[in-house]
CSV table of C-alpha atoms in Angstrom, one decimal:
chain,number,residue,atom,x,y,z
A,1,MET,CA,-35.5,12.5,-31.9
A,2,TYR,CA,-35.0,14.3,-35.0
A,3,ALA,CA,-37.5,15.8,-37.3
A,4,SER,CA,-37.4,15.1,-41.0
A,5,GLU,CA,-35.6,18.1,-42.2
A,6,GLY,CA,-32.8,17.0,-39.8
A,7,VAL,CA,-33.7,19.8,-37.1
A,8,ARG,CA,-33.0,18.2,-33.6
A,9,VAL,CA,-36.1,18.2,-31.3
A,10,ARG,CA,-36.4,16.9,-27.7
A,11,THR,CA,-38.6,13.7,-27.4
A,12,ALA,CA,-38.1,12.6,-23.8
A,13,CYS,CA,-41.5,12.4,-22.2
A,14,ARG,CA,-40.3,13.3,-18.6
A,15,PRO,CA,-39.3,17.0,-18.1
A,16,ALA,CA,-36.0,18.1,-17.3
A,17,VAL,CA,-35.3,19.4,-13.8
A,18,ALA,CA,-33.0,21.9,-12.0
A,19,ARG,CA,-29.2,21.0,-12.6
A,20,GLN,CA,-27.6,20.1,-9.5
A,21,SER,CA,-24.3,18.9,-10.6
A,22,HIS,CA,-21.4,21.4,-11.1
A,23,PRO,CA,-19.7,22.0,-14.4
A,24,ILE,CA,-16.4,20.0,-14.8
A,25,ALA,CA,-13.4,20.7,-17.2
A,26,ILE,CA,-11.7,17.6,-18.9
A,27,GLU,CA,-8.5,18.6,-20.9
A,28,GLY,CA,-8.7,17.4,-24.6
A,29,HIS,CA,-6.3,15.5,-26.3
A,30,VAL,CA,-4.7,16.3,-29.7
A,31,PHE,CA,-6.0,12.9,-31.2
A,32,GLU,CA,-9.5,14.1,-30.8
A,33,LYS,CA,-8.8,17.2,-33.2
A,34,TYR,CA,-6.9,14.5,-35.8
A,35,LEU,CA,-9.8,12.1,-35.6
A,36,SER,CA,-12.5,14.9,-36.2
A,37,SER,CA,-10.7,15.6,-39.4
A,38,ARG,CA,-12.5,14.5,-42.7
A,39,LEU,CA,-9.2,13.7,-44.3
A,40,VAL,CA,-8.6,11.1,-41.4
A,41,ARG,CA,-12.1,9.8,-41.6
A,42,LYS,CA,-11.4,9.0,-45.3
A,43,LEU,CA,-8.1,7.4,-44.5
A,44,LEU,CA,-9.7,5.4,-41.7
A,45,LEU,CA,-12.1,4.2,-44.0
A,46,LYS,CA,-9.6,2.9,-46.4
A,47,LEU,CA,-7.5,1.2,-43.8
A,48,THR,CA,-10.5,-0.8,-42.4
A,49,ASP,CA,-12.0,-1.8,-45.9
A,50,GLN,CA,-11.8,-5.5,-45.8
A,51,ALA,CA,-10.2,-7.2,-48.7
A,52,ASN,CA,-8.8,-10.7,-48.9
A,53,GLY,CA,-10.0,-11.6,-45.7
A,54,SER,CA,-8.6,-8.7,-43.6
A,55,THR,CA,-8.1,-4.9,-43.5
A,56,SER,CA,-5.1,-2.8,-44.3
A,57,LEU,CA,-4.9,-1.7,-40.5
A,58,GLU,CA,-4.6,-5.4,-39.4
A,59,ARG,CA,-1.8,-6.1,-41.7
A,60,LEU,CA,-0.2,-2.9,-40.5
A,61,PHE,CA,-0.4,-4.1,-36.7
A,62,TYR,CA,0.3,-7.8,-37.6
A,63,SER,CA,3.6,-6.7,-39.4
A,64,TYR,CA,4.9,-4.6,-36.6
A,65,ARG,CA,8.0,-6.1,-34.9
A,66,ASN,CA,7.1,-9.4,-36.4
A,67,PRO,CA,9.4,-11.3,-38.7
A,68,ALA,CA,6.9,-14.0,-39.6
A,69,ALA,CA,4.8,-11.3,-41.3
A,70,ALA,CA,4.8,-11.0,-45.1
A,71,ARG,CA,7.9,-9.1,-46.3
A,72,ARG,CA,5.9,-6.9,-48.6
A,73,ASP,CA,3.7,-5.7,-45.7
A,74,ARG,CA,6.8,-5.0,-43.3
A,75,ILE,CA,8.2,-2.8,-46.1
A,76,ARG,CA,5.1,-1.2,-47.2
A,77,TYR,CA,4.4,0.0,-43.4
A,78,ALA,CA,7.9,0.6,-42.4
A,79,ALA,CA,7.4,4.3,-41.8
A,80,VAL,CA,4.3,3.8,-40.0
A,81,HIS,CA,6.2,1.2,-38.0
A,82,LYS,CA,8.8,3.7,-36.9
A,83,LEU,CA,5.9,6.3,-35.9
A,84,ILE,CA,4.5,3.7,-33.6
A,85,ASP,CA,8.1,2.9,-32.2
A,86,ILE,CA,8.2,6.7,-31.0
A,87,LEU,CA,4.8,6.5,-29.7
A,88,VAL,CA,5.5,3.5,-27.7
A,89,ASP,CA,8.7,4.8,-26.5
A,90,ARG,CA,6.6,7.7,-25.0
A,91,THR,CA,4.6,5.6,-22.7
A,92,ARG,CA,7.8,3.8,-21.3
A,93,THR,CA,6.7,0.5,-22.5
A,94,SER,CA,8.8,-2.2,-24.2
A,95,ARG,CA,8.4,-2.3,-28.0
A,96,ASP,CA,8.1,-6.0,-27.6
A,97,ARG,CA,5.5,-6.0,-25.1
A,98,ALA,CA,3.6,-3.4,-26.9
A,99,ALA,CA,3.5,-5.6,-29.9
A,100,GLU,CA,2.3,-8.5,-27.7
A,101,LYS,CA,-0.3,-6.7,-25.7
A,102,VAL,CA,-1.6,-4.5,-28.2
A,103,PHE,CA,-0.5,-4.8,-31.8
A,104,HIS,CA,-0.7,-8.6,-31.8
A,105,HIS,CA,-3.6,-9.2,-29.5
A,106,GLN,CA,-6.5,-10.2,-31.5
A,107,ALA,CA,-9.2,-8.7,-29.3
A,108,THR,CA,-7.3,-5.4,-29.1
A,109,VAL,CA,-6.7,-5.2,-32.8
A,110,ARG,CA,-10.6,-6.1,-33.4
A,111,THR,CA,-11.5,-3.3,-30.9
A,112,LEU,CA,-9.1,-0.8,-32.8
A,113,VAL,CA,-10.6,-1.8,-36.3
A,114,ASN,CA,-14.0,-1.5,-34.9
A,115,THR,CA,-13.3,1.9,-33.5
A,116,ALA,CA,-11.6,3.1,-36.6
A,117,ARG,CA,-14.4,2.1,-38.7
A,118,SER,CA,-17.1,3.7,-36.5
A,119,ILE,CA,-15.3,7.0,-36.6
A,120,ALA,CA,-15.1,6.8,-40.3
A,121,VAL,CA,-18.7,6.2,-40.6
A,122,HIS,CA,-20.2,8.1,-37.6
A,123,GLY,CA,-17.5,10.8,-37.2
A,124,LEU,CA,-16.1,11.2,-33.8
A,125,THR,CA,-19.2,11.5,-31.3
A,126,VAL,CA,-19.6,11.9,-27.8
A,127,PRO,CA,-20.6,9.4,-26.7
A,128,GLN,CA,-18.9,7.2,-29.6
A,129,ARG,CA,-21.3,5.2,-31.7
A,130,PHE,CA,-20.3,2.1,-33.1
A,131,ILE,CA,-20.7,0.2,-36.2
A,132,ALA,CA,-20.8,-3.2,-34.4
A,133,PRO,CA,-20.9,-3.9,-30.6
A,134,LEU,CA,-17.4,-4.0,-28.7
A,135,LEU,CA,-19.2,-6.6,-26.4
A,136,VAL,CA,-21.8,-9.1,-27.1
A,137,VAL,CA,-23.4,-10.8,-23.8
A,138,TRP,CA,-24.9,-14.1,-25.0
A,139,ASN,CA,-27.3,-15.8,-22.8
A,140,ILE,CA,-26.5,-19.0,-24.4
A,141,THR,CA,-29.2,-21.1,-22.5
A,142,ASN,CA,-32.1,-20.9,-20.1
A,143,ALA,CA,-30.8,-23.9,-18.1
A,144,CYS,CA,-29.4,-23.5,-14.7
A,145,ASN,CA,-28.7,-25.7,-11.8
A,146,LEU,CA,-29.8,-22.9,-9.1
A,147,LYS,CA,-33.0,-20.9,-8.7
A,148,CYS,CA,-31.8,-17.4,-7.7
A,149,ARG,CA,-34.2,-14.9,-6.5
A,150,HIS,CA,-32.9,-12.1,-8.6
A,151,CYS,CA,-32.2,-13.9,-11.8
A,152,TYR,CA,-33.0,-11.3,-14.7
A,153,GLN,CA,-33.1,-14.3,-17.1
A,154,ASN,CA,-36.0,-16.1,-15.1
A,155,ALA,CA,-33.8,-19.2,-15.9
A,156,THR,CA,-35.2,-22.9,-15.5
A,157,HIS,CA,-33.7,-26.1,-14.8
A,158,LYS,CA,-34.0,-27.3,-18.5
A,159,ARG,CA,-33.2,-25.8,-21.6
A,160,THR,CA,-36.1,-24.4,-23.7
A,161,ALA,CA,-37.4,-26.0,-26.7
A,162,ASP,CA,-36.7,-22.9,-28.7
A,163,GLU,CA,-33.0,-22.5,-28.1
A,164,LEU,CA,-30.8,-21.9,-31.0
A,165,SER,CA,-29.4,-25.3,-32.4
A,166,ARG,CA,-25.5,-25.8,-32.3
A,167,ALA,CA,-25.4,-25.0,-36.0
A,168,GLU,CA,-27.0,-21.7,-35.5
A,169,LYS,CA,-24.8,-20.9,-32.4
A,170,LEU,CA,-21.7,-21.5,-34.4
A,171,ASP,CA,-23.1,-19.5,-37.3
A,172,LEU,CA,-23.5,-16.5,-34.7
A,173,ILE,CA,-19.7,-16.8,-33.9
A,174,ASP,CA,-19.2,-16.4,-37.6
A,175,GLN,CA,-21.2,-13.4,-38.1
A,176,LEU,CA,-19.9,-11.8,-34.6
A,177,SER,CA,-16.2,-12.3,-36.2
A,178,ASP,CA,-16.9,-11.3,-39.5
A,179,GLY,CA,-18.4,-8.1,-37.9
A,180,TYR,CA,-15.2,-7.4,-36.0
A,181,VAL,CA,-17.1,-7.9,-32.6
A,182,PRO,CA,-13.8,-8.1,-30.2
A,183,MET,CA,-15.6,-9.9,-27.2
A,184,ILE,CA,-18.3,-12.3,-26.2
A,185,ALA,CA,-19.3,-12.8,-22.8
A,186,ILE,CA,-21.2,-16.1,-22.5
A,187,ALA,CA,-23.8,-16.1,-19.7
A,188,GLY,CA,-27.1,-17.8,-19.1
A,189,GLY,CA,-28.8,-19.3,-17.2
A,190,GLU,CA,-25.6,-21.4,-16.3
A,191,PRO,CA,-23.5,-21.6,-19.6
A,192,LEU,CA,-21.6,-24.8,-18.4
A,193,CYS,CA,-25.1,-26.4,-18.4
A,194,ASP,CA,-25.4,-26.1,-22.2
A,195,PRO,CA,-23.7,-29.4,-23.7
A,196,ASP,CA,-22.8,-27.2,-26.8
A,197,ILE,CA,-20.5,-24.8,-24.8
A,198,TRP,CA,-17.4,-26.8,-25.5
A,199,ALA,CA,-18.1,-26.7,-29.4
A,200,VAL,CA,-18.8,-22.9,-29.3
A,201,LEU,CA,-15.9,-22.2,-27.5
A,202,GLU,CA,-13.5,-24.3,-29.8
A,203,HIS,CA,-15.3,-22.4,-32.7
A,204,ALA,CA,-14.6,-19.1,-31.2
A,205,GLN,CA,-10.8,-19.8,-30.6
A,206,ARG,CA,-10.5,-20.9,-34.3
A,207,LYS,CA,-12.2,-17.5,-35.1
A,208,LYS,CA,-10.1,-15.7,-32.7
A,209,VAL,CA,-12.9,-14.2,-30.9
A,210,TYR,CA,-12.4,-13.4,-27.2
A,211,VAL,CA,-14.9,-15.1,-25.0
A,212,THR,CA,-15.4,-14.8,-21.3
A,213,ILE,CA,-17.6,-16.8,-19.0
A,214,ALA,CA,-20.0,-15.7,-16.5
A,215,THR,CA,-21.1,-18.4,-14.2
A,216,ASN,CA,-22.5,-19.1,-10.9
A,217,GLY,CA,-19.2,-21.0,-10.2
A,218,THR,CA,-20.8,-24.4,-8.9
A,219,LEU,CA,-19.6,-26.2,-11.9
A,220,LEU,CA,-16.0,-25.2,-12.2
A,221,THR,CA,-14.5,-28.2,-11.4
A,222,LYS,CA,-11.0,-28.7,-12.0
A,223,ALA,CA,-11.7,-30.6,-15.2
A,224,ASN,CA,-14.1,-28.1,-16.4
A,225,VAL,CA,-11.5,-25.1,-15.9
A,226,GLU,CA,-8.8,-26.9,-17.6
A,227,ARG,CA,-11.4,-27.4,-20.6
A,228,LEU,CA,-12.3,-23.6,-20.4
A,229,ALA,CA,-8.4,-22.6,-20.7
A,230,ALA,CA,-7.9,-25.1,-23.2
A,231,ARG,CA,-10.5,-23.5,-25.5
A,232,GLY,CA,-9.2,-20.0,-25.1
A,233,VAL,CA,-11.3,-18.7,-22.4
A,234,ARG,CA,-8.9,-16.0,-20.3
A,235,TYR,CA,-11.6,-14.7,-17.9
A,236,VAL,CA,-14.1,-16.3,-15.8
A,237,GLU,CA,-16.5,-14.3,-13.8
A,238,VAL,CA,-18.3,-16.0,-10.8
A,239,SER,CA,-21.6,-14.5,-9.0
A,240,LEU,CA,-21.2,-14.4,-5.2
A,241,ASP,CA,-23.8,-12.5,-3.4
A,242,SER,CA,-22.6,-12.4,0.1
A,243,ASN,CA,-19.5,-13.3,2.2
A,244,ASP,CA,-22.0,-15.0,4.5
A,245,PRO,CA,-22.8,-18.6,3.0
A,246,ALA,CA,-26.3,-18.8,4.4
A,247,LEU,CA,-27.2,-15.3,2.6
A,248,HIS,CA,-25.8,-16.2,-0.3
A,249,ASP,CA,-27.4,-19.8,-0.4
A,250,ASP,CA,-30.8,-18.1,0.6
A,251,PHE,CA,-30.3,-15.7,-2.3
A,252,ARG,CA,-29.5,-18.9,-4.8
A,253,GLN,CA,-32.2,-21.1,-3.1
A,254,VAL,CA,-29.7,-24.1,-3.3
A,255,PRO,CA,-27.9,-25.2,0.1
A,256,GLY,CA,-24.3,-25.6,-0.4
A,257,ALA,CA,-24.3,-23.2,-3.3
A,258,TRP,CA,-21.7,-20.8,-1.5
A,259,ARG,CA,-19.3,-23.4,-0.7
A,260,ARG,CA,-19.2,-24.9,-4.3
A,261,SER,CA,-18.9,-21.4,-5.6
A,262,ILE,CA,-15.9,-20.7,-3.6
A,263,ALA,CA,-14.2,-23.9,-4.7
A,264,GLY,CA,-14.7,-23.1,-8.2
A,265,ILE,CA,-13.3,-19.6,-7.8
A,266,GLN,CA,-10.3,-21.4,-6.2
A,267,ASN,CA,-9.9,-23.6,-9.2
A,268,VAL,CA,-9.9,-20.8,-11.7
A,269,VAL,CA,-7.4,-18.8,-9.5
A,270,ALA,CA,-5.3,-21.7,-9.3
A,271,ALA,CA,-5.2,-22.4,-13.3
A,272,PRO,CA,-2.3,-21.0,-15.4
A,273,GLY,CA,-3.4,-18.2,-17.7
A,274,LEU,CA,-6.9,-17.6,-16.3
A,275,ARG,CA,-8.1,-14.6,-14.9
A,276,CYS,CA,-11.0,-14.5,-12.4
A,277,GLY,CA,-13.7,-12.0,-11.2
A,278,ILE,CA,-16.3,-12.0,-8.5
A,279,ALA,CA,-19.6,-10.3,-9.3
A,280,THR,CA,-21.9,-9.3,-6.7
A,281,CYS,CA,-25.5,-7.7,-6.8
A,282,PHE,CA,-26.2,-5.9,-3.4
A,283,THR,CA,-29.5,-5.4,-1.8
A,284,TRP,CA,-30.3,-2.7,1.0
A,285,GLU,CA,-29.7,-5.5,3.5
A,286,THR,CA,-26.5,-6.9,2.1
A,287,VAL,CA,-24.8,-3.6,0.7
A,288,GLN,CA,-23.0,-2.8,4.1
A,289,GLN,CA,-20.9,-5.9,3.5
A,290,ALA,CA,-19.4,-4.7,0.4
A,291,PRO,CA,-16.0,-4.0,2.1
A,292,GLU,CA,-16.1,-7.7,3.5
A,293,MET,CA,-16.9,-8.9,0.1
A,294,ILE,CA,-14.1,-6.9,-1.7
A,295,ALA,CA,-11.7,-8.2,1.2
A,296,LEU,CA,-12.7,-11.6,0.5
A,297,ALA,CA,-12.1,-11.5,-3.2
A,298,ILE,CA,-8.6,-10.0,-2.3
A,299,SER,CA,-7.8,-12.9,-0.1
A,300,LEU,CA,-8.9,-15.6,-2.7
A,301,GLY,CA,-6.5,-14.1,-5.2
A,302,VAL,CA,-9.2,-12.7,-7.5
A,303,ASP,CA,-8.3,-10.3,-10.2
A,304,THR,CA,-11.4,-8.2,-10.5
A,305,PHE,CA,-14.5,-7.3,-8.2
A,306,VAL,CA,-17.4,-6.7,-10.2
A,307,HIS,CA,-20.8,-4.6,-9.0
A,308,PHE,CA,-23.8,-5.7,-10.8
A,309,ASN,CA,-26.4,-3.1,-10.7
A,310,PHE,CA,-29.8,-4.5,-9.6
A,311,ILE,CA,-32.6,-4.0,-12.3
A,312,PRO,CA,-36.1,-5.4,-11.5
A,313,VAL,CA,-36.4,-7.7,-14.5
A,314,GLY,CA,-37.2,-11.4,-14.6
A,315,ARG,CA,-37.6,-12.9,-11.2
A,316,GLY,CA,-35.9,-9.6,-9.9
A,317,LYS,CA,-39.3,-8.0,-10.2
A,318,GLY,CA,-40.2,-9.8,-6.8
A,319,MET,CA,-37.2,-8.0,-5.2
A,320,VAL,CA,-37.9,-4.4,-5.6
A,321,ARG,CA,-38.6,-3.6,-2.1
A,322,GLU,CA,-35.0,-5.0,-1.3
A,323,GLU,CA,-33.6,-2.5,-4.0
A,324,MET,CA,-30.8,-0.2,-2.5
A,325,THR,CA,-31.8,3.3,-2.0
A,326,VAL,CA,-30.1,6.1,-3.6
A,327,GLU,CA,-27.8,7.1,-0.6
A,328,GLN,CA,-26.5,3.6,-0.4
A,329,ARG,CA,-25.5,3.4,-3.9
A,330,GLU,CA,-23.7,6.6,-3.9
A,331,TRP,CA,-21.7,5.4,-0.7
A,332,LEU,CA,-21.0,2.0,-2.6
A,333,LEU,CA,-19.9,3.9,-5.9
A,334,ARG,CA,-17.4,5.9,-3.3
A,335,LEU,CA,-16.4,2.7,-1.9
A,336,LEU,CA,-15.7,1.2,-5.2
A,337,GLN,CA,-13.8,4.3,-6.7
A,338,ARG,CA,-11.4,4.4,-3.7
A,339,THR,CA,-11.0,0.5,-4.2
A,340,LEU,CA,-9.9,1.0,-7.6
A,341,ASN,CA,-7.4,3.4,-6.8
A,342,GLU,CA,-5.6,1.5,-4.0
A,343,GLY,CA,-4.8,-1.0,-6.7
A,344,LYS,CA,-5.1,-4.3,-4.8
A,345,ILE,CA,-8.0,-5.5,-7.0
A,346,GLY,CA,-9.4,-4.5,-10.2
A,347,VAL,CA,-13.0,-2.8,-10.0
A,348,MET,CA,-16.0,-2.8,-12.5
A,349,SER,CA,-19.3,-1.9,-12.2
A,350,THR,CA,-22.7,-2.3,-14.4
A,351,ALA,CA,-23.9,1.0,-13.0
A,352,PRO,CA,-22.9,3.9,-15.4
A,353,GLN,CA,-22.7,6.1,-12.5
A,354,PHE,CA,-19.3,4.4,-11.5
A,355,GLY,CA,-17.5,6.6,-14.3
A,356,ARG,CA,-19.2,9.6,-12.9
A,357,SER,CA,-18.1,8.7,-9.2
A,358,CYS,CA,-14.4,8.4,-10.5
A,359,ILE,CA,-14.0,11.7,-11.8
A,360,MET,CA,-16.3,13.5,-9.0
A,361,TYR,CA,-14.4,11.6,-6.1
A,362,GLY,CA,-11.1,11.0,-7.7
A,363,ASP,CA,-7.7,12.6,-8.7
A,364,PRO,CA,-7.6,13.8,-12.2
A,365,GLU,CA,-4.3,11.6,-12.1
A,366,GLY,CA,-6.1,8.5,-10.7
A,367,MET,CA,-8.0,5.8,-12.1
A,368,THR,CA,-10.9,6.2,-14.2
A,369,ALA,CA,-13.8,3.6,-15.1
A,370,MET,CA,-14.2,3.8,-18.8
A,371,GLY,CA,-17.6,1.6,-19.0
A,372,HIS,CA,-17.0,-1.6,-21.5
A,373,GLY,CA,-13.5,-0.2,-21.8
A,374,GLY,CA,-12.3,-1.2,-18.4
A,375,SER,CA,-10.5,1.5,-16.7
A,376,GLY,CA,-7.4,3.4,-17.2
A,377,LYS,CA,-5.1,5.8,-15.2
A,378,GLY,CA,-4.8,9.7,-15.8
A,379,ARG,CA,-6.3,12.5,-17.6
A,380,GLN,CA,-6.0,10.5,-20.8
A,381,ALA,CA,-8.4,7.8,-19.3
A,382,GLN,CA,-10.9,10.4,-18.7
A,383,VAL,CA,-11.0,11.5,-22.2
A,384,VAL,CA,-11.4,7.9,-23.4
A,385,SER,CA,-14.1,7.7,-20.9
A,386,LYS,CA,-16.0,10.5,-22.6
A,387,TYR,CA,-16.4,8.4,-25.8
A,388,LEU,CA,-16.5,4.7,-24.4
A,389,GLY,CA,-18.0,5.3,-20.7
A,390,GLY,CA,-21.6,5.1,-19.4
A,391,CYS,CA,-24.6,3.1,-20.5
A,392,GLY,CA,-23.5,1.1,-23.6
A,393,ALA,CA,-27.1,-0.3,-24.3
A,394,HIS,CA,-27.4,-0.6,-28.3
A,395,ARG,CA,-24.3,1.6,-28.5
A,396,CYS,CA,-21.3,-0.4,-27.8
A,397,TYR,CA,-22.9,-3.5,-26.3
A,398,CYS,CA,-26.1,-5.8,-26.7
A,399,CYS,CA,-27.5,-9.2,-25.6
A,400,VAL,CA,-28.2,-12.2,-27.7
A,401,GLN,CA,-31.0,-14.4,-26.0
A,402,PRO,CA,-31.0,-18.3,-26.1
A,403,ASP,CA,-33.7,-18.2,-28.8
A,404,GLY,CA,-31.7,-15.8,-31.0
A,405,ARG,CA,-33.7,-12.6,-30.0
A,406,VAL,CA,-31.4,-9.6,-29.5
A,407,ASN,CA,-32.0,-6.9,-27.0
A,408,PRO,CA,-30.0,-3.5,-26.4
A,409,CYS,CA,-29.3,-5.2,-22.7
A,410,VAL,CA,-29.9,-8.3,-20.8
A,411,TYR,CA,-31.8,-5.9,-18.6
A,412,MET,CA,-34.0,-5.0,-21.6
A,413,PRO,CA,-35.7,-8.4,-22.3
A,414,THR,CA,-38.9,-6.8,-23.8
A,415,ARG,CA,-37.1,-4.6,-26.4
A,416,THR,CA,-36.5,-6.9,-29.2
A,417,LEU,CA,-34.3,-5.5,-32.0
A,418,GLY,CA,-34.6,-8.4,-34.1
A,419,GLU,CA,-34.3,-12.0,-34.3
A,420,LEU,CA,-31.2,-14.1,-35.8
A,421,ARG,CA,-33.7,-16.6,-37.4
A,422,SER,CA,-35.0,-14.2,-39.7
A,423,SER,CA,-32.3,-11.4,-40.0
A,424,SER,CA,-28.4,-11.2,-39.9
A,425,PHE,CA,-26.9,-9.6,-36.9
A,426,ALA,CA,-25.6,-6.7,-38.8
A,427,GLU,CA,-29.1,-5.7,-40.1
A,428,ILE,CA,-30.2,-6.1,-36.2
A,429,TRP,CA,-27.5,-3.7,-35.0
A,430,SER,CA,-28.7,-1.2,-37.5
A,431,HIS,CA,-31.9,-0.6,-35.6
A,432,PRO,CA,-32.8,3.0,-35.3
A,433,LEU,CA,-33.0,2.5,-31.5
A,434,GLU,CA,-29.4,2.9,-31.6
A,435,ALA,CA,-29.5,6.7,-32.3
A,436,VAL,CA,-32.1,7.1,-29.5
A,437,LEU,CA,-29.6,5.4,-26.9
A,438,SER,CA,-26.6,7.3,-28.2
A,439,ASP,CA,-28.3,10.7,-27.6
A,440,ARG,CA,-27.4,11.8,-23.9
A,441,ASP,CA,-28.9,15.3,-24.3
A,442,ASP,CA,-32.3,13.8,-25.1
A,443,ARG,CA,-33.2,12.4,-21.6
A,444,GLY,CA,-35.7,13.3,-18.9
A,445,ASP,CA,-35.1,14.3,-15.2
A,446,HIS,CA,-31.6,15.1,-14.0
A,447,CYS,CA,-30.0,12.8,-16.8
A,448,GLY,CA,-30.8,15.3,-19.5
A,449,VAL,CA,-28.8,18.2,-17.7
A,450,CYS,CA,-26.2,16.7,-15.7
A,451,ASP,CA,-22.6,17.7,-16.1
A,452,TYR,CA,-21.5,14.1,-16.0
A,453,ARG,CA,-24.1,12.5,-18.7
A,454,MET,CA,-21.2,12.1,-21.2
A,455,PHE,CA,-19.5,9.9,-18.8
A,456,CYS,CA,-22.6,8.0,-17.6
A,457,GLY,CA,-25.9,8.6,-19.3
A,458,GLY,CA,-28.0,6.9,-16.7
A,459,CYS,CA,-29.1,3.2,-16.9
A,460,ARG,CA,-31.4,3.0,-19.5
A,461,ALA,CA,-32.6,-0.2,-18.3
A,462,ARG,CA,-33.6,1.0,-14.8
A,463,ALA,CA,-35.1,4.0,-16.3
A,464,GLU,CA,-37.4,1.8,-18.4
A,465,SER,CA,-38.1,-0.8,-15.6
A,466,TYR,CA,-39.3,1.9,-13.2
A,467,THR,CA,-40.8,4.5,-15.4
A,468,GLY,CA,-41.8,2.7,-18.8
A,469,ASP,CA,-39.6,5.4,-20.4
A,470,VAL,CA,-36.2,4.3,-21.9
A,471,GLN,CA,-35.4,8.1,-22.1
A,472,ALA,CA,-36.4,9.0,-18.4
A,473,GLY,CA,-33.8,9.7,-15.8
A,474,ASP,CA,-32.5,6.7,-13.8
A,475,PRO,CA,-33.7,6.5,-10.4
A,476,GLY,CA,-30.6,5.0,-8.9
A,477,CYS,CA,-28.6,8.1,-9.1
A,478,ILE,CA,-28.3,10.8,-6.1
A,479,TYR,CA,-29.2,13.3,-8.7
A,480,ASN,CA,-32.5,11.7,-9.4
A,481,ARG,CA,-33.7,11.4,-5.8
A,482,HIS,CA,-36.9,13.0,-6.6
A,483,MET,CA,-37.6,10.0,-8.9
A,484,TRP,CA,-36.8,7.6,-6.0
A,485,ASP,CA,-39.0,9.7,-3.9
A,486,GLU,CA,-41.8,8.9,-6.3
A,487,ILE,CA,-41.2,5.1,-6.3
A,488,GLU,CA,-41.1,4.9,-2.6
A,489,ALA,CA,-44.3,7.0,-2.6
A,490,ASN,CA,-45.9,4.4,-4.9
A,491,GLY,CA,-44.8,1.4,-2.8
A,492,THR,CA,-42.7,-0.1,-5.6
A,493,ALA,CA,-39.3,0.2,-3.6
A,494,ALA,CA,-37.7,-0.5,-0.2
A,495,THR,CA,-39.3,1.8,2.4
A,496,VAL,CA,-38.0,-0.4,5.5
A,497,GLY,CA,-34.7,-1.1,6.7
A,498,PRO,CA,-31.4,0.8,8.1
A,499,ASP,CA,-31.3,4.6,7.6
A,500,SER,CA,-28.9,4.8,4.7
A,501,ARG,CA,-28.3,8.4,5.1
A,502,GLU,CA,-26.5,7.3,8.3
A,503,MET,CA,-24.1,4.9,6.7
A,504,PRO,CA,-20.4,5.7,7.5
A,505,GLU,CA,-18.5,8.2,5.1
A,506,ILE,CA,-21.5,9.2,3.1
A,507,LEU,CA,-20.7,12.0,1.0
A,508,GLN,CA,-23.6,14.7,1.0
A,509,VAL,CA,-24.0,15.5,-2.6
A,510,THR,CA,-25.1,19.2,-3.2
């Protein structure tokens, strides 16, 4: 990526192609100017310097409108607190609610400390580089009670012998907490098959780390849901592949799985304090069910609908011929964008093109996906998306495997950044691949010239899985149609099925 003298050079193997996208104008924000200042960076470095177990920034936030905070902190930061009052008032949010939801919310505070320190160290970069991930997906076990055909983990019915011990798992929680990682998403396998899950959740709760659970839903009994809530879990995401029970059960290869997953979803929705999401991985055969799947999620009272981008890894390698075409994916992204703006249910997608579709098809004052930052409304959200949005592999997110290996992404299992049994998590995160994956100009195909690359960047896992080159274009994007044609010509993708170009409401992109 860079010559020894610091001169920037292009290293992407695949050539760039003619640009098809159109220039876009996103209004800047005054904070961008301030955060780019050397003086502000020095201030942020001082505020995020950890002393006596916490940073000055944490004490500043904790003492805001909090009579239980140390009196010296309330006095020391009184002027800053008045400034916060003015800023909060401009958002038309009550000061007490802002204190509860932002300044006293542990995950949000950790995110702000992490981000502030990242800007202090790396500067304000587009996209933003982070000194620690905002999200760690932890595949806590390989054990699973289902046999899903598209399982990226290639999970088995039993735990593997090399999985981390309970003590090692608790130590990982300590490392992530000390490193200001705000959120852990525990997946598997099936996390509820791991007997250590309850001890891990209890420890994470003590360390004030925000934890979510990704599950197939079949083990979400009322008792287990109550235990999850009692141990600090606030969001549970259930995989559901179709609104047709037979299709879902065929996907999962266990009869009755759909019925049990639906019962699990209903148990989560009924539990006080728990939010629920439904996650779906579509194929060319099931993508036309997307409107029905979203309607089902709304009818069940689910908070968020999540689209999982298919990547041909694990057992998914055997499903390449069932992959959506680029036209089908574009139709789906347009549907998700429209659904997000209707406001009946939250919408997320692991396809980085979702951020691009929100800007391309949406209103500037509408909702915009911000990658791992969720979504927000208006032009300010688009500015945030420029820094947080798109592919976050080894930039603001990574994966920990059951045996302690750390990968840039759950869908990049062959790229090992390091192993927790021989290195600390902080040492592993400093791997030089981070700089490569953070540079969205150093890309092949249309990803390297696209006007939306700062909001998207293309899925690095899809690029590597289909081409072997982590810096290649993403063959799942409409702008990389030439790559999909190559894949079809090589017989490694779906060449049969309905003509997706005739699907309703397809927007022809020029």
